[in-house]
């Protein structure tokens, strides 16, 4: 049997016995980034946007949705092109793909969610430089199939967004006594002398909140504790 | 084809870019009307907010048509250019780049409860980038009815505070002409010993701590823009006196 035929049959063999869509491995692609391999708390990527847009819940949620869209689509596109992309210019290709997806998100937000787009303006643009997106393309999508890359993109974007929303929840609650712009701390508590903590609205508190989340995460997830 | 050859690389990136450019152009063209609509409504919303009418963006147009009774394009000598629609045809950014003598200045006249208000568009520079806004006057064209400010990139928590209600409120009832009738504008001043802005005849409002340059930008913006309306105001006052 010639070399070519051998390859063909083995390729055919794999596709015939392909793993189920939600095999254990594939599920892990989705769940790993939520905890064990979280982009923010474990890999410490994407911190910049976690500081900047977590003052209120709403922008954090919109940012999460935008990142989910950008990561899933860019992972799929790069995975589709992975056998065509010239190796020497792969980073440029990543950038072109990510930035055009980001431009798409920006245009759509400006048409359908104008207030949010004004609030997020430069941060939407900064998704381009979000290290998580670039990192997943280089480390995962370039070497894996479309479906796996899609799951990996969704998983990592959720892992990022989950922390973003968690931080925004505490900052909005403690900083302005509201959630999604609606007051949740009743008036009588203010009358008793409670005051919103203005410090929560400033960026350093986002870093401290992320730090606290990492602390909680490491205290219950023993896999993350480094051996000394 | 060899994936590492120069020809392949050029072909690949060329095709990719043409493809992506067409997709982006198509989206931008399709969504443009919706985006323009948002910008237009926001402008109406801002204009209305200076005369105390706060509406959401969807309702802005109907309220605008109800309350704004005149839109004027003023020339430098105070005469009115009838052929120019100030709302849609004067873009202050481009206007200020024109030769000074050919500039036009938009003036909106609102009527609420049979009281007239004059609204002027502002544009200037803060610390980092452009600042802009609207300021409205009562029928004497001297006492400020309200103001609204916005900015592109002032420091959050410092300069960006000019958009806050308490800062805008401090302009209300201030006057831009002094007792002898000279134009002085409004100065954003630190340490004017009047933090509550109770003195409405000092032509000053209290500055925001840590945003001196943005504050100076607001001072300049108000002076530079309103200055161009002086001929019109004088004409208006004269005709009142003569009557």
PDB file of N, CA and C in Angstrom, chain A residues 81-89 92-93 96-97 100 103-104 106-108 110-112 114-115 118, chain B residues 3-6 8-9 12-13 16-17 20 23-24 27-28 31-32 34-35 38-39 42 57 150 157:
ATOM      1  N   UNK A  81      -9.007  27.702   8.812  1.00  0.00           N
ATOM      2  CA  UNK A  81      -7.911  28.109   7.936  1.00  0.00           C
ATOM      3  C   UNK A  81      -6.575  27.500   8.344  1.00  0.00           C
ATOM      4  N   UNK A  82      -6.582  26.675   9.418  1.00  0.00           N
ATOM      5  CA  UNK A  82      -5.300  26.310  10.031  1.00  0.00           C
ATOM      6  C   UNK A  82      -4.339  25.624   9.079  1.00  0.00           C
ATOM      7  N   UNK A  83      -4.878  24.925   8.059  1.00  0.00           N
ATOM      8  CA  UNK A  83      -3.978  24.267   7.112  1.00  0.00           C
ATOM      9  C   UNK A  83      -3.607  25.154   5.942  1.00  0.00           C
ATOM     10  N   UNK A  84      -4.144  26.360   5.916  1.00  0.00           N
ATOM     11  CA  UNK A  84      -3.873  27.272   4.799  1.00  0.00           C
ATOM     12  C   UNK A  84      -2.992  28.442   5.210  1.00  0.00           C
ATOM     13  N   UNK A  85      -3.007  28.748   6.525  1.00  0.00           N
ATOM     14  CA  UNK A  85      -2.302  29.947   6.967  1.00  0.00           C
ATOM     15  C   UNK A  85      -0.793  29.752   6.845  1.00  0.00           C
ATOM     16  N   UNK A  86      -0.117  30.635   6.109  1.00  0.00           N
ATOM     17  CA  UNK A  86       1.349  30.554   6.047  1.00  0.00           C
ATOM     18  C   UNK A  86       1.926  30.797   7.437  1.00  0.00           C
ATOM     19  N   UNK A  87       2.819  29.940   7.853  1.00  0.00           N
ATOM     20  CA  UNK A  87       3.318  29.992   9.218  1.00  0.00           C
ATOM     21  C   UNK A  87       3.961  31.324   9.575  1.00  0.00           C
ATOM     22  N   UNK A  88       4.661  31.907   8.597  1.00  0.00           N
ATOM     23  CA  UNK A  88       5.410  33.134   8.898  1.00  0.00           C
ATOM     24  C   UNK A  88       4.520  34.313   9.263  1.00  0.00           C
ATOM     25  N   UNK A  89       3.297  34.339   8.716  1.00  0.00           N
ATOM     26  CA  UNK A  89       2.459  35.509   8.985  1.00  0.00           C
ATOM     27  C   UNK A  89       1.241  35.144   9.838  1.00  0.00           C
ATOM     28  N   UNK A  92      -0.135  37.844  12.160  1.00  0.00           N
ATOM     29  CA  UNK A  92      -0.811  38.917  11.422  1.00  0.00           C
ATOM     30  C   UNK A  92      -2.211  38.472  11.036  1.00  0.00           C
ATOM     31  N   UNK A  93      -2.312  37.212  10.582  1.00  0.00           N
ATOM     32  CA  UNK A  93      -3.632  36.694  10.218  1.00  0.00           C
ATOM     33  C   UNK A  93      -4.551  36.693  11.439  1.00  0.00           C
ATOM     34  N   UNK A  96      -5.743  40.223  11.973  1.00  0.00           N
ATOM     35  CA  UNK A  96      -6.727  40.669  10.974  1.00  0.00           C
ATOM     36  C   UNK A  96      -8.092  40.088  11.312  1.00  0.00           C
ATOM     37  N   UNK A  97      -8.112  38.789  11.628  1.00  0.00           N
ATOM     38  CA  UNK A  97      -9.396  38.136  11.923  1.00  0.00           C
ATOM     39  C   UNK A  97     -10.028  38.725  13.186  1.00  0.00           C
ATOM     40  N   UNK A 100     -11.230  42.418  12.728  1.00  0.00           N
ATOM     41  CA  UNK A 100     -12.436  42.633  11.930  1.00  0.00           C
ATOM     42  C   UNK A 100     -13.669  42.145  12.678  1.00  0.00           C
ATOM     43  N   UNK A 103     -14.488  44.895  14.992  1.00  0.00           N
ATOM     44  CA  UNK A 103     -15.124  46.002  14.276  1.00  0.00           C
ATOM     45  C   UNK A 103     -16.598  45.695  14.020  1.00  0.00           C
ATOM     46  N   UNK A 104     -16.880  44.428  13.708  1.00  0.00           N
ATOM     47  CA  UNK A 104     -18.275  44.020  13.508  1.00  0.00           C
ATOM     48  C   UNK A 104     -19.095  44.242  14.777  1.00  0.00           C
ATOM     49  N   UNK A 106     -18.519  46.212  17.213  1.00  0.00           N
ATOM     50  CA  UNK A 106     -18.627  47.645  17.474  1.00  0.00           C
ATOM     51  C   UNK A 106     -19.741  48.266  16.636  1.00  0.00           C
ATOM     52  N   UNK A 107     -19.777  47.924  15.348  1.00  0.00           N
ATOM     53  CA  UNK A 107     -20.807  48.470  14.457  1.00  0.00           C
ATOM     54  C   UNK A 107     -22.201  48.060  14.930  1.00  0.00           C
ATOM     55  N   UNK A 108     -22.337  46.793  15.290  1.00  0.00           N
ATOM     56  CA  UNK A 108     -23.655  46.299  15.709  1.00  0.00           C
ATOM     57  C   UNK A 108     -24.095  46.987  16.997  1.00  0.00           C
ATOM     58  N   UNK A 110     -23.215  49.932  18.061  1.00  0.00           N
ATOM     59  CA  UNK A 110     -23.534  51.334  17.820  1.00  0.00           C
ATOM     60  C   UNK A 110     -24.912  51.503  17.191  1.00  0.00           C
ATOM     61  N   UNK A 111     -25.352  50.444  16.479  1.00  0.00           N
ATOM     62  CA  UNK A 111     -26.663  50.527  15.861  1.00  0.00           C
ATOM     63  C   UNK A 111     -27.766  50.106  16.824  1.00  0.00           C
ATOM     64  N   UNK A 112     -27.512  49.075  17.628  1.00  0.00           N
ATOM     65  CA  UNK A 112     -28.595  48.514  18.434  1.00  0.00           C
ATOM     66  C   UNK A 112     -28.465  48.752  19.932  1.00  0.00           C
ATOM     67  N   UNK A 114     -26.766  51.684  21.646  1.00  0.00           N
ATOM     68  CA  UNK A 114     -25.939  52.890  21.556  1.00  0.00           C
ATOM     69  C   UNK A 114     -25.334  53.300  22.897  1.00  0.00           C
ATOM     70  N   UNK A 115     -26.149  53.268  23.956  1.00  0.00           N
ATOM     71  CA  UNK A 115     -25.639  53.713  25.261  1.00  0.00           C
ATOM     72  C   UNK A 115     -24.499  52.824  25.738  1.00  0.00           C
ATOM     73  N   UNK A 118     -21.388  53.502  23.835  1.00  0.00           N
ATOM     74  CA  UNK A 118     -20.684  54.710  24.263  1.00  0.00           C
ATOM     75  C   UNK A 118     -19.863  54.439  25.514  1.00  0.00           C
TER      76      UNK A 118
ATOM     77  N   UNK B   3       3.404  26.261   1.039  1.00  0.00           N
ATOM     78  CA  UNK B   3       2.801  27.212   1.968  1.00  0.00           C
ATOM     79  C   UNK B   3       3.776  28.264   2.480  1.00  0.00           C
ATOM     80  N   UNK B   4       5.073  27.988   2.319  1.00  0.00           N
ATOM     81  CA  UNK B   4       6.040  28.950   2.845  1.00  0.00           C
ATOM     82  C   UNK B   4       6.612  29.854   1.762  1.00  0.00           C
ATOM     83  N   UNK B   5       6.117  29.701   0.537  1.00  0.00           N
ATOM     84  CA  UNK B   5       6.665  30.551  -0.530  1.00  0.00           C
ATOM     85  C   UNK B   5       6.128  31.966  -0.405  1.00  0.00           C
ATOM     86  N   UNK B   6       6.900  32.903  -0.930  1.00  0.00           N
ATOM     87  CA  UNK B   6       6.488  34.303  -0.847  1.00  0.00           C
ATOM     88  C   UNK B   6       5.201  34.544  -1.610  1.00  0.00           C
ATOM     89  N   UNK B   8       2.721  32.503  -2.231  1.00  0.00           N
ATOM     90  CA  UNK B   8       1.566  32.008  -1.496  1.00  0.00           C
ATOM     91  C   UNK B   8       1.186  32.960  -0.364  1.00  0.00           C
ATOM     92  N   UNK B   9       2.211  33.424   0.339  1.00  0.00           N
ATOM     93  CA  UNK B   9       1.955  34.333   1.456  1.00  0.00           C
ATOM     94  C   UNK B   9       1.216  35.582   0.993  1.00  0.00           C
ATOM     95  N   UNK B  12      -2.364  34.699  -0.121  1.00  0.00           N
ATOM     96  CA  UNK B  12      -3.225  34.379   1.011  1.00  0.00           C
ATOM     97  C   UNK B  12      -3.689  35.647   1.720  1.00  0.00           C
ATOM     98  N   UNK B  13      -2.741  36.491   2.067  1.00  0.00           N
ATOM     99  CA  UNK B  13      -3.108  37.686   2.831  1.00  0.00           C
ATOM    100  C   UNK B  13      -3.939  38.626   1.960  1.00  0.00           C
ATOM    101  N   UNK B  16      -7.493  37.215   1.857  1.00  0.00           N
ATOM    102  CA  UNK B  16      -8.094  37.357   3.187  1.00  0.00           C
ATOM    103  C   UNK B  16      -8.569  38.790   3.398  1.00  0.00           C
ATOM    104  N   UNK B  17      -7.717  39.742   3.023  1.00  0.00           N
ATOM    105  CA  UNK B  17      -8.044  41.139   3.293  1.00  0.00           C
ATOM    106  C   UNK B  17      -9.172  41.627   2.404  1.00  0.00           C
ATOM    107  N   UNK B  20     -12.364  40.147   3.930  1.00  0.00           N
ATOM    108  CA  UNK B  20     -12.769  40.784   5.178  1.00  0.00           C
ATOM    109  C   UNK B  20     -13.221  42.214   4.942  1.00  0.00           C
ATOM    110  N   UNK B  23     -16.806  42.261   3.742  1.00  0.00           N
ATOM    111  CA  UNK B  23     -17.782  41.986   4.812  1.00  0.00           C
ATOM    112  C   UNK B  23     -17.972  43.224   5.677  1.00  0.00           C
ATOM    113  N   UNK B  24     -16.855  43.849   6.076  1.00  0.00           N
ATOM    114  CA  UNK B  24     -16.945  45.011   6.967  1.00  0.00           C
ATOM    115  C   UNK B  24     -17.648  46.172   6.284  1.00  0.00           C
ATOM    116  N   UNK B  27     -21.412  45.537   6.230  1.00  0.00           N
ATOM    117  CA  UNK B  27     -22.051  45.755   7.530  1.00  0.00           C
ATOM    118  C   UNK B  27     -22.143  47.233   7.853  1.00  0.00           C
ATOM    119  N   UNK B  28     -21.037  47.944   7.640  1.00  0.00           N
ATOM    120  CA  UNK B  28     -21.030  49.364   7.983  1.00  0.00           C
ATOM    121  C   UNK B  28     -22.079  50.116   7.188  1.00  0.00           C
ATOM    122  N   UNK B  31     -25.680  49.259   8.470  1.00  0.00           N
ATOM    123  CA  UNK B  31     -26.060  49.740   9.802  1.00  0.00           C
ATOM    124  C   UNK B  31     -25.993  51.257   9.934  1.00  0.00           C
ATOM    125  N   UNK B  32     -25.424  51.917   8.928  1.00  0.00           N
ATOM    126  CA  UNK B  32     -25.220  53.362   9.011  1.00  0.00           C
ATOM    127  C   UNK B  32     -26.511  54.136   9.346  1.00  0.00           C
ATOM    128  N   UNK B  34     -29.171  53.347  10.984  1.00  0.00           N
ATOM    129  CA  UNK B  34     -29.534  53.147  12.391  1.00  0.00           C
ATOM    130  C   UNK B  34     -28.605  53.919  13.317  1.00  0.00           C
ATOM    131  N   UNK B  35     -27.306  53.892  12.986  1.00  0.00           N
ATOM    132  CA  UNK B  35     -26.332  54.592  13.831  1.00  0.00           C
ATOM    133  C   UNK B  35     -26.536  56.101  13.768  1.00  0.00           C
ATOM    134  N   UNK B  38     -29.350  57.165  15.914  1.00  0.00           N
ATOM    135  CA  UNK B  38     -28.982  57.241  17.322  1.00  0.00           C
ATOM    136  C   UNK B  38     -28.276  58.545  17.651  1.00  0.00           C
ATOM    137  N   UNK B  39     -27.319  58.921  16.784  1.00  0.00           N
ATOM    138  CA  UNK B  39     -26.556  60.138  17.030  1.00  0.00           C
ATOM    139  C   UNK B  39     -27.471  61.362  16.987  1.00  0.00           C
ATOM    140  N   UNK B  42     -29.660  61.518  20.037  1.00  0.00           N
ATOM    141  CA  UNK B  42     -28.892  61.903  21.221  1.00  0.00           C
ATOM    142  C   UNK B  42     -28.657  63.407  21.233  1.00  0.00           C
ATOM    143  N   UNK B  57     -34.164  58.470  24.652  1.00  0.00           N
ATOM    144  CA  UNK B  57     -33.760  58.734  23.283  1.00  0.00           C
ATOM    145  C   UNK B  57     -34.862  58.496  22.261  1.00  0.00           C
ATOM    146  N   UNK B 150     -20.181  67.016  27.694  1.00  0.00           N
ATOM    147  CA  UNK B 150     -19.730  65.653  27.440  1.00  0.00           C
ATOM    148  C   UNK B 150     -18.283  65.726  26.979  1.00  0.00           C
ATOM    149  N   UNK B 157     -13.344  60.053  36.792  1.00  0.00           N
ATOM    150  CA  UNK B 157     -13.288  60.406  38.208  1.00  0.00           C
ATOM    151  C   UNK B 157     -12.761  61.804  38.452  1.00  0.00           C
TER     152      UNK B 157
END
